[in-house]
Amino acid sequence: MRFIEEHAKWLQHHLKSRSGERKGRLERGHGHGETMFLERVWWPVFGNLDDLHPEYEVCDWRGRPYFLDLVWMPGDGRCKFAFEIKGFGPHVQQTDRIRYRQELNRETYLHVLGYKVIAIPYDDLAEQPDLTISLIKMLLSPYLSSVIWTTDTLDWSAMCLRLPCAVTNHFVRSILYKSSRLTGVQPYKHFNR
């Protein structure tokens, strides 16, 4: 299915499951940067929007709610990634010391809660999404291994084979090789050599 249709269905699903400020924030907050990340980075890597949550609400250490751009919680939710799309204007030029401190404290607290916070530069999404794709693949490949070892029917072409650089490809192959020695499953046979 094409991204535009899948994105619309995904967004509608999340809107239907929310009410009040959580719904209002999703209507107002899921904007151009988040959509560009999903279309130019996430979709080419995964081909779906499974386990992604837009404008995800968390409370800070003071009990105040705030919203993360996108949260990915695959499987049982023990592994949590927070993707924050950061434009130069709002996150650098239009900030002051107080907002800057609050942003850093917020990210530190998210780490305390178990989130792996990933800052995505808006300009890279617009100008060089391939760099962001490579970095996301390197970052997520160790966490995808828990899925890899449970089946040898995983479609590697959709998951890992579109790696744009030999270093990343070598990194993923080494993870697969080491893990296959422990499990007996040999998913690395699906790599094009």
PDB file of C-alpha atoms in Angstrom, residues 46-183:
ATOM      1  CA  PHE A  46      10.022  -0.519   7.333  1.00  0.00           C
ATOM      2  CA  GLY A  47       7.267  -0.170   4.735  1.00  0.00           C
ATOM      3  CA  ASN A  48       4.670   0.187   7.509  1.00  0.00           C
ATOM      4  CA  LEU A  49       3.756   2.331  10.503  1.00  0.00           C
ATOM      5  CA  ASP A  50       3.298  -0.534  12.957  1.00  0.00           C
ATOM      6  CA  ASP A  51       3.977   0.173  16.635  1.00  0.00           C
ATOM      7  CA  LEU A  52       4.417   3.932  15.987  1.00  0.00           C
ATOM      8  CA  HIS A  53       2.480   6.399  18.125  1.00  0.00           C
ATOM      9  CA  PRO A  54       2.171  10.061  17.051  1.00  0.00           C
ATOM     10  CA  GLU A  55       2.101  12.890  19.599  1.00  0.00           C
ATOM     11  CA  TYR A  56       2.616  10.450  22.447  1.00  0.00           C
ATOM     12  CA  GLU A  57       1.778  11.844  25.875  1.00  0.00           C
ATOM     13  CA  VAL A  58       4.148  11.461  28.826  1.00  0.00           C
ATOM     14  CA  CYS A  59       4.336  13.279  32.142  1.00  0.00           C
ATOM     15  CA  ASP A  60       7.481  15.037  33.297  1.00  0.00           C
ATOM     16  CA  TRP A  61       8.975  14.846  36.787  1.00  0.00           C
ATOM     17  CA  ARG A  62       6.571  17.575  37.922  1.00  0.00           C
ATOM     18  CA  GLY A  63       3.518  15.661  36.663  1.00  0.00           C
ATOM     19  CA  ARG A  64       3.005  18.005  33.721  1.00  0.00           C
ATOM     20  CA  PRO A  65       2.013  16.364  30.445  1.00  0.00           C
ATOM     21  CA  TYR A  66       3.937  16.888  27.244  1.00  0.00           C
ATOM     22  CA  PHE A  67       3.900  15.201  23.882  1.00  0.00           C
ATOM     23  CA  LEU A  68       6.636  13.410  21.963  1.00  0.00           C
ATOM     24  CA  ASP A  69       6.549  13.687  18.166  1.00  0.00           C
ATOM     25  CA  LEU A  70       6.685   9.922  17.561  1.00  0.00           C
ATOM     26  CA  VAL A  71       7.236   6.927  19.820  1.00  0.00           C
ATOM     27  CA  TRP A  72       8.069   3.465  18.525  1.00  0.00           C
ATOM     28  CA  MET A  73       7.350   0.586  20.916  1.00  0.00           C
ATOM     29  CA  PRO A  74       7.740  -2.737  19.120  1.00  0.00           C
ATOM     30  CA  GLY A  75       6.610  -6.022  20.605  1.00  0.00           C
ATOM     31  CA  ASP A  76       5.829  -5.911  24.300  1.00  0.00           C
ATOM     32  CA  GLY A  77       6.746  -2.219  24.679  1.00  0.00           C
ATOM     33  CA  ARG A  78       9.828  -2.741  26.827  1.00  0.00           C
ATOM     34  CA  CYS A  79      11.923  -1.063  24.153  1.00  0.00           C
ATOM     35  CA  LYS A  80      10.842   2.565  23.612  1.00  0.00           C
ATOM     36  CA  PHE A  81      12.254   5.029  21.098  1.00  0.00           C
ATOM     37  CA  ALA A  82      11.195   8.675  21.079  1.00  0.00           C
ATOM     38  CA  PHE A  83      11.785  10.431  17.752  1.00  0.00           C
ATOM     39  CA  GLU A  84      11.806  14.198  18.012  1.00  0.00           C
ATOM     40  CA  ILE A  85      11.875  16.206  14.780  1.00  0.00           C
ATOM     41  CA  LYS A  86      13.836  19.368  15.520  1.00  0.00           C
ATOM     42  CA  GLY A  87      13.837  22.423  13.332  1.00  0.00           C
ATOM     43  CA  PHE A  88      16.634  24.958  13.694  1.00  0.00           C
ATOM     44  CA  GLY A  89      14.231  27.862  14.268  1.00  0.00           C
ATOM     45  CA  PRO A  90      12.067  26.588  17.112  1.00  0.00           C
ATOM     46  CA  HIS A  91      14.771  24.540  18.814  1.00  0.00           C
ATOM     47  CA  VAL A  92      17.746  26.902  18.443  1.00  0.00           C
ATOM     48  CA  GLN A  93      17.031  30.400  17.143  1.00  0.00           C
ATOM     49  CA  GLN A  94      13.744  30.970  18.974  1.00  0.00           C
ATOM     50  CA  THR A  95      14.756  29.574  22.331  1.00  0.00           C
ATOM     51  CA  ASP A  96      16.140  31.124  25.488  1.00  0.00           C
ATOM     52  CA  ARG A  97      18.153  29.729  28.369  1.00  0.00           C
ATOM     53  CA  ILE A  98      15.096  28.607  30.333  1.00  0.00           C
ATOM     54  CA  ARG A  99      13.538  26.736  27.404  1.00  0.00           C
ATOM     55  CA  TYR A 100      16.936  25.278  26.523  1.00  0.00           C
ATOM     56  CA  ARG A 101      17.389  23.917  30.063  1.00  0.00           C
ATOM     57  CA  GLN A 102      13.853  22.564  30.113  1.00  0.00           C
ATOM     58  CA  GLU A 103      14.448  20.755  26.811  1.00  0.00           C
ATOM     59  CA  LEU A 104      17.628  19.104  28.097  1.00  0.00           C
ATOM     60  CA  ASN A 105      16.020  18.153  31.417  1.00  0.00           C
ATOM     61  CA  ARG A 106      13.031  16.722  29.565  1.00  0.00           C
ATOM     62  CA  GLU A 107      15.286  14.526  27.409  1.00  0.00           C
ATOM     63  CA  THR A 108      17.222  13.349  30.458  1.00  0.00           C
ATOM     64  CA  TYR A 109      13.984  12.459  32.234  1.00  0.00           C
ATOM     65  CA  LEU A 110      12.815  10.511  29.170  1.00  0.00           C
ATOM     66  CA  HIS A 111      15.999   8.443  29.464  1.00  0.00           C
ATOM     67  CA  VAL A 112      15.134   7.808  33.121  1.00  0.00           C
ATOM     68  CA  LEU A 113      11.721   6.526  31.967  1.00  0.00           C
ATOM     69  CA  GLY A 114      13.433   4.128  29.573  1.00  0.00           C
ATOM     70  CA  TYR A 115      13.050   6.022  26.301  1.00  0.00           C
ATOM     71  CA  LYS A 116      15.882   6.219  23.833  1.00  0.00           C
ATOM     72  CA  VAL A 117      15.541   9.789  22.561  1.00  0.00           C
ATOM     73  CA  ILE A 118      16.531  10.370  18.945  1.00  0.00           C
ATOM     74  CA  ALA A 119      16.754  13.954  17.684  1.00  0.00           C
ATOM     75  CA  ILE A 120      16.102  14.178  13.941  1.00  0.00           C
ATOM     76  CA  PRO A 121      17.216  17.430  12.256  1.00  0.00           C
ATOM     77  CA  TYR A 122      14.426  18.769  10.081  1.00  0.00           C
ATOM     78  CA  ASP A 123      16.950  20.077   7.540  1.00  0.00           C
ATOM     79  CA  ASP A 124      18.351  16.557   7.027  1.00  0.00           C
ATOM     80  CA  LEU A 125      14.867  15.256   6.263  1.00  0.00           C
ATOM     81  CA  ALA A 126      14.487  17.926   3.611  1.00  0.00           C
ATOM     82  CA  GLU A 127      18.005  17.836   2.149  1.00  0.00           C
ATOM     83  CA  GLN A 128      19.610  14.443   2.838  1.00  0.00           C
ATOM     84  CA  PRO A 129      17.187  11.822   4.139  1.00  0.00           C
ATOM     85  CA  ASP A 130      19.599   9.026   3.141  1.00  0.00           C
ATOM     86  CA  LEU A 131      21.888  10.015   6.019  1.00  0.00           C
ATOM     87  CA  THR A 132      19.002   9.775   8.484  1.00  0.00           C
ATOM     88  CA  ILE A 133      17.968   6.413   6.983  1.00  0.00           C
ATOM     89  CA  SER A 134      21.490   5.048   7.477  1.00  0.00           C
ATOM     90  CA  LEU A 135      21.682   6.270  11.061  1.00  0.00           C
ATOM     91  CA  ILE A 136      18.239   4.889  11.936  1.00  0.00           C
ATOM     92  CA  LYS A 137      19.169   1.499  10.479  1.00  0.00           C
ATOM     93  CA  MET A 138      22.399   1.373  12.457  1.00  0.00           C
ATOM     94  CA  LEU A 139      20.607   2.465  15.618  1.00  0.00           C
ATOM     95  CA  LEU A 140      17.696   0.045  15.375  1.00  0.00           C
ATOM     96  CA  SER A 141      19.420  -3.054  13.977  1.00  0.00           C
ATOM     97  CA  PRO A 142      20.405  -4.475  17.405  1.00  0.00           C
ATOM     98  CA  TYR A 143      16.806  -4.077  18.614  1.00  0.00           C
ATOM     99  CA  LEU A 144      15.380  -5.771  15.555  1.00  0.00           C
ATOM    100  CA  SER A 145      17.470  -8.858  16.280  1.00  0.00           C
ATOM    101  CA  SER A 146      14.925 -10.113  18.810  1.00  0.00           C
ATOM    102  CA  VAL A 147      12.466 -10.405  15.933  1.00  0.00           C
ATOM    103  CA  ILE A 148      15.078 -11.880  13.603  1.00  0.00           C
ATOM    104  CA  TRP A 149      15.929 -14.878  15.752  1.00  0.00           C
ATOM    105  CA  THR A 150      12.352 -16.039  16.171  1.00  0.00           C
ATOM    106  CA  THR A 151      11.849 -16.737  12.470  1.00  0.00           C
ATOM    107  CA  ASP A 152      13.883 -17.367   9.368  1.00  0.00           C
ATOM    108  CA  THR A 153      11.106 -16.095   7.104  1.00  0.00           C
ATOM    109  CA  LEU A 154      11.674 -12.421   7.842  1.00  0.00           C
ATOM    110  CA  ASP A 155      11.763 -10.363   4.671  1.00  0.00           C
ATOM    111  CA  TRP A 156      15.298  -9.026   4.820  1.00  0.00           C
ATOM    112  CA  SER A 157      14.876  -6.976   1.671  1.00  0.00           C
ATOM    113  CA  ALA A 158      12.356  -4.834   3.524  1.00  0.00           C
ATOM    114  CA  MET A 159      14.296  -4.733   6.771  1.00  0.00           C
ATOM    115  CA  CYS A 160      18.036  -4.461   6.220  1.00  0.00           C
ATOM    116  CA  LEU A 161      19.184  -4.971   2.655  1.00  0.00           C
ATOM    117  CA  ARG A 162      18.682  -1.429   1.476  1.00  0.00           C
ATOM    118  CA  LEU A 163      21.671  -0.280   3.498  1.00  0.00           C
ATOM    119  CA  PRO A 164      23.431   2.453   1.540  1.00  0.00           C
ATOM    120  CA  CYS A 165      26.944   1.947   2.860  1.00  0.00           C
ATOM    121  CA  ALA A 166      29.270  -1.020   3.250  1.00  0.00           C
ATOM    122  CA  VAL A 167      30.071  -0.163   6.870  1.00  0.00           C
ATOM    123  CA  THR A 168      26.430  -0.472   7.911  1.00  0.00           C
ATOM    124  CA  ASN A 169      26.068  -3.668   5.919  1.00  0.00           C
ATOM    125  CA  HIS A 170      29.143  -5.119   7.644  1.00  0.00           C
ATOM    126  CA  PHE A 171      27.787  -4.068  11.059  1.00  0.00           C
ATOM    127  CA  VAL A 172      24.466  -5.839  10.526  1.00  0.00           C
ATOM    128  CA  ARG A 173      26.181  -8.945   9.123  1.00  0.00           C
ATOM    129  CA  SER A 174      28.442  -9.177  12.171  1.00  0.00           C
ATOM    130  CA  ILE A 175      25.416  -8.978  14.505  1.00  0.00           C
ATOM    131  CA  LEU A 176      23.650 -11.678  12.521  1.00  0.00           C
ATOM    132  CA  TYR A 177      26.701 -13.943  12.501  1.00  0.00           C
ATOM    133  CA  LYS A 178      27.349 -13.646  16.240  1.00  0.00           C
ATOM    134  CA  SER A 179      23.711 -14.205  17.154  1.00  0.00           C
ATOM    135  CA  SER A 180      23.301 -17.138  14.784  1.00  0.00           C
ATOM    136  CA  ARG A 181      26.155 -18.925  16.532  1.00  0.00           C
ATOM    137  CA  LEU A 182      24.157 -18.705  19.779  1.00  0.00           C
ATOM    138  CA  THR A 183      20.719 -19.595  18.402  1.00  0.00           C
TER     139      THR A 183
END
